[in-house]
PDB file of C-alpha atoms in Angstrom:
ATOM      1  CA  MET A   1      -4.605  23.642 -32.481  1.00  0.00           C
ATOM      2  CA  ASN A   2      -7.399  22.608 -31.119  1.00  0.00           C
ATOM      3  CA  ALA A   3      -7.912  21.250 -27.489  1.00  0.00           C
ATOM      4  CA  SER A   4      -9.230  17.949 -28.373  1.00  0.00           C
ATOM      5  CA  LYS A   5     -10.031  17.089 -24.989  1.00  0.00           C
ATOM      6  CA  PHE A   6     -11.474  18.543 -21.158  1.00  0.00           C
ATOM      7  CA  ILE A   7     -10.107  17.474 -18.269  1.00  0.00           C
ATOM      8  CA  LYS A   8     -11.735  18.651 -15.678  1.00  0.00           C
ATOM      9  CA  CYS A   9      -9.133  18.241 -12.450  1.00  0.00           C
ATOM     10  CA  VAL A  10     -10.947  19.448  -8.236  1.00  0.00           C
ATOM     11  CA  THR A  11      -8.556  20.434  -5.694  1.00  0.00           C
ATOM     12  CA  VAL A  12      -9.482  18.610  -2.240  1.00  0.00           C
ATOM     13  CA  GLY A  13      -7.854  19.006   1.336  1.00  0.00           C
ATOM     14  CA  ASP A  14      -8.276  20.806   4.606  1.00  0.00           C
ATOM     15  CA  GLY A  15      -8.767  24.182   4.774  1.00  0.00           C
ATOM     16  CA  ALA A  16      -4.999  25.984   4.866  1.00  0.00           C
ATOM     17  CA  VAL A  17      -3.161  23.348   3.327  1.00  0.00           C
ATOM     18  CA  GLY A  18      -2.635  25.806   0.285  1.00  0.00           C
ATOM     19  CA  LYS A  19      -5.159  24.674  -2.184  1.00  0.00           C
ATOM     20  CA  THR A  20      -5.591  27.917  -3.454  1.00  0.00           C
ATOM     21  CA  CYS A  21      -1.945  28.891  -3.196  1.00  0.00           C
ATOM     22  CA  MET A  22      -1.103  26.117  -5.453  1.00  0.00           C
ATOM     23  CA  LEU A  23      -3.224  26.877  -8.326  1.00  0.00           C
ATOM     24  CA  ILE A  24      -2.674  30.729  -8.123  1.00  0.00           C
ATOM     25  CA  CYS A  25       0.664  30.014  -8.867  1.00  0.00           C
ATOM     26  CA  TYR A  26      -0.241  27.205 -11.759  1.00  0.00           C
ATOM     27  CA  THR A  27      -1.815  29.739 -13.503  1.00  0.00           C
ATOM     28  CA  SER A  28       0.167  32.900 -12.781  1.00  0.00           C
ATOM     29  CA  ASN A  29       3.360  32.139 -11.754  1.00  0.00           C
ATOM     30  CA  LYS A  30       4.035  33.730  -8.685  1.00  0.00           C
ATOM     31  CA  PHE A  31       3.392  32.887  -5.168  1.00  0.00           C
ATOM     32  CA  PRO A  32       0.149  35.162  -3.584  1.00  0.00           C
ATOM     33  CA  THR A  33       2.151  37.687  -1.061  1.00  0.00           C
ATOM     34  CA  ASP A  34      -0.743  39.347  -0.672  1.00  0.00           C
ATOM     35  CA  TYR A  35      -4.921  38.393  -0.457  1.00  0.00           C
ATOM     36  CA  VAL A  36      -5.393  35.177  -0.472  1.00  0.00           C
ATOM     37  CA  PRO A  37      -9.275  33.946  -1.240  1.00  0.00           C
ATOM     38  CA  THR A  38     -10.862  31.359   0.280  1.00  0.00           C
ATOM     39  CA  VAL A  39     -11.668  29.563  -2.588  1.00  0.00           C
ATOM     40  CA  PHE A  40      -9.713  30.143  -6.185  1.00  0.00           C
ATOM     41  CA  ASP A  41     -11.783  31.350  -9.368  1.00  0.00           C
ATOM     42  CA  ASN A  42     -12.501  28.200 -11.950  1.00  0.00           C
ATOM     43  CA  PHE A  43      -9.466  28.176 -15.171  1.00  0.00           C
ATOM     44  CA  SER A  44      -9.807  27.297 -17.758  1.00  0.00           C
ATOM     45  CA  ALA A  45      -6.512  27.089 -19.981  1.00  0.00           C
ATOM     46  CA  ASN A  46      -5.397  25.080 -23.404  1.00  0.00           C
ATOM     47  CA  VAL A  47      -2.192  22.902 -21.839  1.00  0.00           C
ATOM     48  CA  ALA A  48       0.377  20.696 -24.185  1.00  0.00           C
ATOM     49  CA  VAL A  49       1.014  18.113 -21.630  1.00  0.00           C
ATOM     50  CA  ASP A  50       3.702  15.226 -23.873  1.00  0.00           C
ATOM     51  CA  GLY A  51       1.731  16.505 -27.264  1.00  0.00           C
ATOM     52  CA  SER A  52      -1.225  16.753 -26.256  1.00  0.00           C
ATOM     53  CA  ILE A  53      -3.231  20.039 -25.973  1.00  0.00           C
ATOM     54  CA  VAL A  54      -6.182  19.049 -23.454  1.00  0.00           C
ATOM     55  CA  ASN A  55      -8.606  21.718 -22.389  1.00  0.00           C
ATOM     56  CA  LEU A  56      -8.271  21.451 -18.069  1.00  0.00           C
ATOM     57  CA  GLY A  57     -10.049  23.138 -16.048  1.00  0.00           C
ATOM     58  CA  LEU A  58      -9.106  23.504 -12.539  1.00  0.00           C
ATOM     59  CA  TRP A  59     -12.138  23.610  -9.556  1.00  0.00           C
ATOM     60  CA  ASP A  60     -10.594  24.733  -6.222  1.00  0.00           C
ATOM     61  CA  THR A  61     -13.018  23.853  -2.747  1.00  0.00           C
ATOM     62  CA  ALA A  62     -13.361  24.864   0.532  1.00  0.00           C
ATOM     63  CA  GLY A  63     -11.989  22.565   2.883  1.00  0.00           C
ATOM     64  CA  GLN A  64     -13.857  23.927   5.836  1.00  0.00           C
ATOM     65  CA  GLU A  65     -16.390  22.562   7.445  1.00  0.00           C
ATOM     66  CA  ASP A  66     -19.485  24.501   6.644  1.00  0.00           C
ATOM     67  CA  TYR A  67     -18.787  23.478   3.213  1.00  0.00           C
ATOM     68  CA  SER A  68     -19.904  19.627   3.995  1.00  0.00           C
ATOM     69  CA  ARG A  69     -22.915  20.205   1.839  1.00  0.00           C
ATOM     70  CA  LEU A  70     -22.191  22.757  -1.032  1.00  0.00           C
ATOM     71  CA  ARG A  71     -18.953  21.095  -1.849  1.00  0.00           C
ATOM     72  CA  PRO A  72     -19.399  17.771  -3.503  1.00  0.00           C
ATOM     73  CA  LEU A  73     -21.509  19.996  -5.727  1.00  0.00           C
ATOM     74  CA  SER A  74     -18.195  20.593  -7.981  1.00  0.00           C
ATOM     75  CA  TYR A  75     -17.522  16.665  -7.995  1.00  0.00           C
ATOM     76  CA  ARG A  76     -20.009  16.138 -10.444  1.00  0.00           C
ATOM     77  CA  GLY A  77     -18.080  15.824 -13.581  1.00  0.00           C
ATOM     78  CA  ALA A  78     -14.605  15.507 -12.291  1.00  0.00           C
ATOM     79  CA  ASP A  79     -11.811  13.832 -14.381  1.00  0.00           C
ATOM     80  CA  ILE A  80      -8.918  13.674 -11.493  1.00  0.00           C
ATOM     81  CA  PHE A  81      -9.065  14.849  -8.528  1.00  0.00           C
ATOM     82  CA  VAL A  82      -5.784  16.535  -6.852  1.00  0.00           C
ATOM     83  CA  LEU A  83      -6.223  15.567  -2.797  1.00  0.00           C
ATOM     84  CA  ALA A  84      -3.896  17.742  -0.554  1.00  0.00           C
ATOM     85  CA  PHE A  85      -2.317  17.680   2.647  1.00  0.00           C
ATOM     86  CA  SER A  86       0.640  19.743   4.795  1.00  0.00           C
ATOM     87  CA  LEU A  87       3.567  18.344   4.781  1.00  0.00           C
ATOM     88  CA  ILE A  88       3.899  20.331   8.299  1.00  0.00           C
ATOM     89  CA  SER A  89       0.344  19.349   9.554  1.00  0.00           C
ATOM     90  CA  ARG A  90       0.018  15.767  11.142  1.00  0.00           C
ATOM     91  CA  ALA A  91      -3.561  16.370  10.718  1.00  0.00           C
ATOM     92  CA  SER A  92      -4.156  17.187   7.465  1.00  0.00           C
ATOM     93  CA  TYR A  93      -2.415  13.770   6.354  1.00  0.00           C
ATOM     94  CA  GLU A  94      -4.692  12.110   8.676  1.00  0.00           C
ATOM     95  CA  ASN A  95      -7.565  13.811   7.190  1.00  0.00           C
ATOM     96  CA  VAL A  96      -6.627  12.048   4.187  1.00  0.00           C
ATOM     97  CA  LEU A  97      -7.806   8.520   5.572  1.00  0.00           C
ATOM     98  CA  LYS A  98     -10.278   9.727   7.780  1.00  0.00           C
ATOM     99  CA  LYS A  99     -12.218  12.430   6.044  1.00  0.00           C
ATOM    100  CA  TRP A 100     -11.696  12.490   2.475  1.00  0.00           C
ATOM    101  CA  MET A 101     -11.462   9.335   0.891  1.00  0.00           C
ATOM    102  CA  PRO A 102     -15.386   8.325   2.413  1.00  0.00           C
ATOM    103  CA  GLU A 103     -16.381  11.897   1.456  1.00  0.00           C
ATOM    104  CA  LEU A 104     -14.636  10.950  -2.379  1.00  0.00           C
ATOM    105  CA  ARG A 105     -15.666   7.422  -2.634  1.00  0.00           C
ATOM    106  CA  ARG A 106     -18.944   7.912  -1.484  1.00  0.00           C
ATOM    107  CA  PHE A 107     -19.553  10.897  -4.986  1.00  0.00           C
ATOM    108  CA  THR A 108     -16.697   9.674  -6.988  1.00  0.00           C
ATOM    109  CA  PRO A 109     -15.917   6.065  -6.620  1.00  0.00           C
ATOM    110  CA  ASN A 110     -14.000   5.459  -9.873  1.00  0.00           C
ATOM    111  CA  VAL A 111     -12.445   8.865 -10.188  1.00  0.00           C
ATOM    112  CA  PRO A 112      -8.492   8.327  -9.902  1.00  0.00           C
ATOM    113  CA  ILE A 113      -6.628  10.873  -7.381  1.00  0.00           C
ATOM    114  CA  VAL A 114      -3.505  12.842  -7.252  1.00  0.00           C
ATOM    115  CA  LEU A 115      -2.177  12.795  -3.613  1.00  0.00           C
ATOM    116  CA  VAL A 116       0.072  16.001  -3.064  1.00  0.00           C
ATOM    117  CA  GLY A 117       1.808  17.499  -0.163  1.00  0.00           C
ATOM    118  CA  THR A 118       2.382  21.205   0.330  1.00  0.00           C
ATOM    119  CA  LYS A 119       4.432  23.441   1.486  1.00  0.00           C
ATOM    120  CA  LEU A 120       7.518  21.826   0.661  1.00  0.00           C
ATOM    121  CA  ASP A 121       9.837  24.948   1.651  1.00  0.00           C
ATOM    122  CA  ILE A 122       8.977  24.614   5.042  1.00  0.00           C
ATOM    123  CA  ARG A 123       9.733  21.740   5.972  1.00  0.00           C
ATOM    124  CA  GLU A 124      12.859  21.459   4.576  1.00  0.00           C
ATOM    125  CA  ASP A 125      13.751  25.558   6.159  1.00  0.00           C
ATOM    126  CA  ASN A 126      15.884  24.299   8.834  1.00  0.00           C
ATOM    127  CA  ARG A 127      15.205  26.906  11.122  1.00  0.00           C
ATOM    128  CA  TYR A 128      11.519  25.431  10.975  1.00  0.00           C
ATOM    129  CA  LEU A 129      12.580  21.759  11.912  1.00  0.00           C
ATOM    130  CA  ALA A 130      14.639  23.205  15.295  1.00  0.00           C
ATOM    131  CA  ASP A 131      11.673  24.681  15.942  1.00  0.00           C
ATOM    132  CA  HIS A 132       8.977  22.070  15.444  1.00  0.00           C
ATOM    133  CA  MET A 133      10.797  18.684  15.630  1.00  0.00           C
ATOM    134  CA  GLY A 134       7.783  16.270  16.350  1.00  0.00           C
ATOM    135  CA  SER A 135       5.074  14.459  14.665  1.00  0.00           C
ATOM    136  CA  ASN A 136       3.566  17.143  12.561  1.00  0.00           C
ATOM    137  CA  ILE A 137       6.456  17.108  10.064  1.00  0.00           C
ATOM    138  CA  ILE A 138       5.714  14.079   7.039  1.00  0.00           C
ATOM    139  CA  THR A 139       8.318  12.006   5.759  1.00  0.00           C
ATOM    140  CA  PRO A 140       8.611  11.851   2.186  1.00  0.00           C
ATOM    141  CA  ALA A 141       7.996   7.575   2.789  1.00  0.00           C
ATOM    142  CA  GLN A 142       4.911   8.443   4.835  1.00  0.00           C
ATOM    143  CA  GLY A 143       3.392  10.563   2.446  1.00  0.00           C
ATOM    144  CA  GLU A 144       4.239   7.291  -0.228  1.00  0.00           C
ATOM    145  CA  GLU A 145       3.075   4.843   2.482  1.00  0.00           C
ATOM    146  CA  LEU A 146      -0.330   7.237   2.263  1.00  0.00           C
ATOM    147  CA  ARG A 147      -0.366   6.380  -1.633  1.00  0.00           C
ATOM    148  CA  LYS A 148      -0.551   3.064  -1.317  1.00  0.00           C
ATOM    149  CA  GLN A 149      -3.231   3.202   1.330  1.00  0.00           C
ATOM    150  CA  ILE A 150      -5.419   5.119  -0.780  1.00  0.00           C
ATOM    151  CA  GLY A 151      -4.597   3.608  -4.423  1.00  0.00           C
ATOM    152  CA  ALA A 152      -3.540   7.107  -5.566  1.00  0.00           C
ATOM    153  CA  ALA A 153      -2.098   7.232  -9.365  1.00  0.00           C
ATOM    154  CA  ALA A 154       0.813   9.580  -8.162  1.00  0.00           C
ATOM    155  CA  TYR A 155       2.330  11.405  -5.544  1.00  0.00           C
ATOM    156  CA  ILE A 156       4.135  14.771  -5.221  1.00  0.00           C
ATOM    157  CA  GLU A 157       5.231  17.329  -2.554  1.00  0.00           C
ATOM    158  CA  CYS A 158       5.223  20.034  -3.791  1.00  0.00           C
ATOM    159  CA  SER A 159       5.969  24.309  -2.929  1.00  0.00           C
ATOM    160  CA  SER A 160       3.619  26.383  -4.184  1.00  0.00           C
ATOM    161  CA  LYS A 161       6.073  30.329  -2.322  1.00  0.00           C
ATOM    162  CA  THR A 162       9.336  28.993  -4.913  1.00  0.00           C
ATOM    163  CA  GLN A 163       7.018  27.097  -7.495  1.00  0.00           C
ATOM    164  CA  GLN A 164       8.872  23.409  -7.097  1.00  0.00           C
ATOM    165  CA  ASN A 165       6.904  21.201  -8.589  1.00  0.00           C
ATOM    166  CA  VAL A 166       3.814  23.106  -8.677  1.00  0.00           C
ATOM    167  CA  LYS A 167       3.498  22.451 -12.552  1.00  0.00           C
ATOM    168  CA  ALA A 168       4.440  18.372 -12.173  1.00  0.00           C
ATOM    169  CA  VAL A 169       1.136  18.795 -10.057  1.00  0.00           C
ATOM    170  CA  PHE A 170      -1.097  19.249 -12.602  1.00  0.00           C
ATOM    171  CA  ASP A 171       1.051  17.541 -15.934  1.00  0.00           C
ATOM    172  CA  THR A 172      -0.048  14.184 -13.322  1.00  0.00           C
ATOM    173  CA  ALA A 173      -2.713  14.653 -13.503  1.00  0.00           C
ATOM    174  CA  ILE A 174      -3.468  15.745 -16.776  1.00  0.00           C
ATOM    175  CA  LYS A 175      -1.285  12.635 -17.135  1.00  0.00           C
ATOM    176  CA  VAL A 176      -3.039  10.203 -15.437  1.00  0.00           C
ATOM    177  CA  VAL A 177      -6.347  11.081 -17.357  1.00  0.00           C
ATOM    178  CA  LEU A 178      -5.172  11.105 -20.552  1.00  0.00           C
ATOM    179  CA  GLN A 179      -2.713   7.586 -20.039  1.00  0.00           C
ATOM    180  CA  PRO A 180      -4.865   5.539 -17.446  1.00  0.00           C
ATOM    181  CA  PRO A 181      -3.313   2.120 -16.529  1.00  0.00           C
ATOM    182  CA  ARG A 182      -3.783  -0.634 -18.588  1.00  0.00           C
ATOM    183  CA  ARG A 183      -5.684  -3.392 -17.977  1.00  0.00           C
ATOM    184  CA  LYS A 184      -3.576  -5.933 -19.302  1.00  0.00           C
ATOM    185  CA  GLU A 185      -0.976  -4.357 -17.511  1.00  0.00           C
ATOM    186  CA  VAL A 186      -2.635  -4.188 -13.867  1.00  0.00           C
ATOM    187  CA  ALA A 187      -3.755  -7.962 -14.053  1.00  0.00           C
ATOM    188  CA  ARG A 188       0.108  -8.176 -15.668  1.00  0.00           C
ATOM    189  CA  LYS A 189       1.013  -6.925 -12.007  1.00  0.00           C
ATOM    190  CA  LYS A 190      -1.844  -8.975 -10.043  1.00  0.00           C
ATOM    191  CA  ARG A 191       0.078 -11.886 -11.793  1.00  0.00           C
ATOM    192  CA  GLN A 192       3.576 -10.866 -10.774  1.00  0.00           C
ATOM    193  CA  ARG A 193       2.397 -10.197  -6.870  1.00  0.00           C
ATOM    194  CA  SER A 194       1.137 -13.775  -6.631  1.00  0.00           C
ATOM    195  CA  THR A 195       4.244 -15.265  -7.811  1.00  0.00           C
ATOM    196  CA  GLY A 196       5.639 -13.914  -4.977  1.00  0.00           C
ATOM    197  CA  CYS A 197       6.879 -11.065  -6.073  1.00  0.00           C
ATOM    198  CA  SER A 198       6.113  -7.395  -7.050  1.00  0.00           C
ATOM    199  CA  ILE A 199       7.318  -4.073  -8.672  1.00  0.00           C
ATOM    200  CA  VAL A 200       7.688  -0.965  -7.463  1.00  0.00           C
ATOM    201  CA  LEU A 201       7.638   2.578  -9.524  1.00  0.00           C
ATOM    202  CA  PHE A 202       9.725   5.385  -8.506  1.00  0.00           C
ATOM    203  CA  VAL A 203      10.754   8.992  -9.373  1.00  0.00           C
ATOM    204  CA  GLN A 204      13.167  10.723  -7.480  1.00  0.00           C
ATOM    205  CA  SER A 205      14.289  13.934  -7.668  1.00  0.00           C
ATOM    206  CA  PRO A 206      18.238  15.148  -6.848  1.00  0.00           C
ATOM    207  CA  LYS A 207      17.211  16.691  -3.590  1.00  0.00           C
ATOM    208  CA  SER A 208      15.127  13.555  -2.494  1.00  0.00           C
ATOM    209  CA  HIS A 209      11.750  15.273  -3.152  1.00  0.00           C
ATOM    210  CA  LEU A 210       9.170  12.554  -3.684  1.00  0.00           C
ATOM    211  CA  VAL A 211       7.342  12.413  -7.144  1.00  0.00           C
ATOM    212  CA  SER A 212       5.876   7.939  -7.889  1.00  0.00           C
ATOM    213  CA  THR A 213       3.856   7.568  -9.699  1.00  0.00           C
ATOM    214  CA  ALA A 214       1.281   4.265  -9.302  1.00  0.00           C
ATOM    215  CA  GLY A 215       1.302   3.420 -13.222  1.00  0.00           C
ATOM    216  CA  GLY A 216       2.350   6.134 -15.503  1.00  0.00           C
ATOM    217  CA  SER A 217       4.514   5.991 -17.928  1.00  0.00           C
ATOM    218  CA  SER A 218       7.827   6.903 -17.959  1.00  0.00           C
ATOM    219  CA  VAL A 219       9.248   5.898 -14.652  1.00  0.00           C
ATOM    220  CA  GLU A 220      11.592   3.803 -13.732  1.00  0.00           C
ATOM    221  CA  ALA A 221      10.278   0.281 -12.401  1.00  0.00           C
ATOM    222  CA  VAL A 222      12.406  -1.909  -9.885  1.00  0.00           C
ATOM    223  CA  LEU A 223      11.534  -5.476  -9.742  1.00  0.00           C
ATOM    224  CA  LEU A 224      11.979  -6.559  -6.196  1.00  0.00           C
ATOM    225  CA  ARG A 225      11.394 -10.555  -4.380  1.00  0.00           C
ATOM    226  CA  LYS A 226       9.521 -10.767  -1.533  1.00  0.00           C
ATOM    227  CA  VAL A 227      10.888 -12.464   1.211  1.00  0.00           C
TER     228      VAL A 227
END
């Protein structure tokens, strides 16, 4: 079966948060233990998600300031952004709002975003936590709050080293493009909010690693009444 749609997925975020490792892990099913290039070579392959086959194009970008003028050249034609920060870096988390959202909305105001917290394995390492107790660690709740603030379609925490949720990152990105929130559904939610109710959509994995979507299918919906 031939792929019927090309999806350009661009990965952005601060330098050293693990964007390139995540891409290498996804495309090769292994964690790079030797040399990790500053920027991953563009990759394209047919991918099957929920019965649909698409041609997924992956674009890496360098997060350093030295590339600030060249980086937006990669944004043209993007269908989805994977915006990454490190779960053990408060600075990269804060830069999502300070740096990356202004840049993305300036050049691509209508392109959806999947927010990703990387280095999950390190955040769960008890020895690391014992040595680094403090404000640098980003909790699942803080990641979800950031997703709401920026209006991202989903928030996922992953580890390239263990490969946990790496595939879910890009499967989710594809689903967001193929199954955008319906206008009627968005209007319905707005009406519900105005009448005193809101809908919380979430997916919780067995070990409480957050994978949440803002409006996709196949998620559990819980109706909560505002107080």
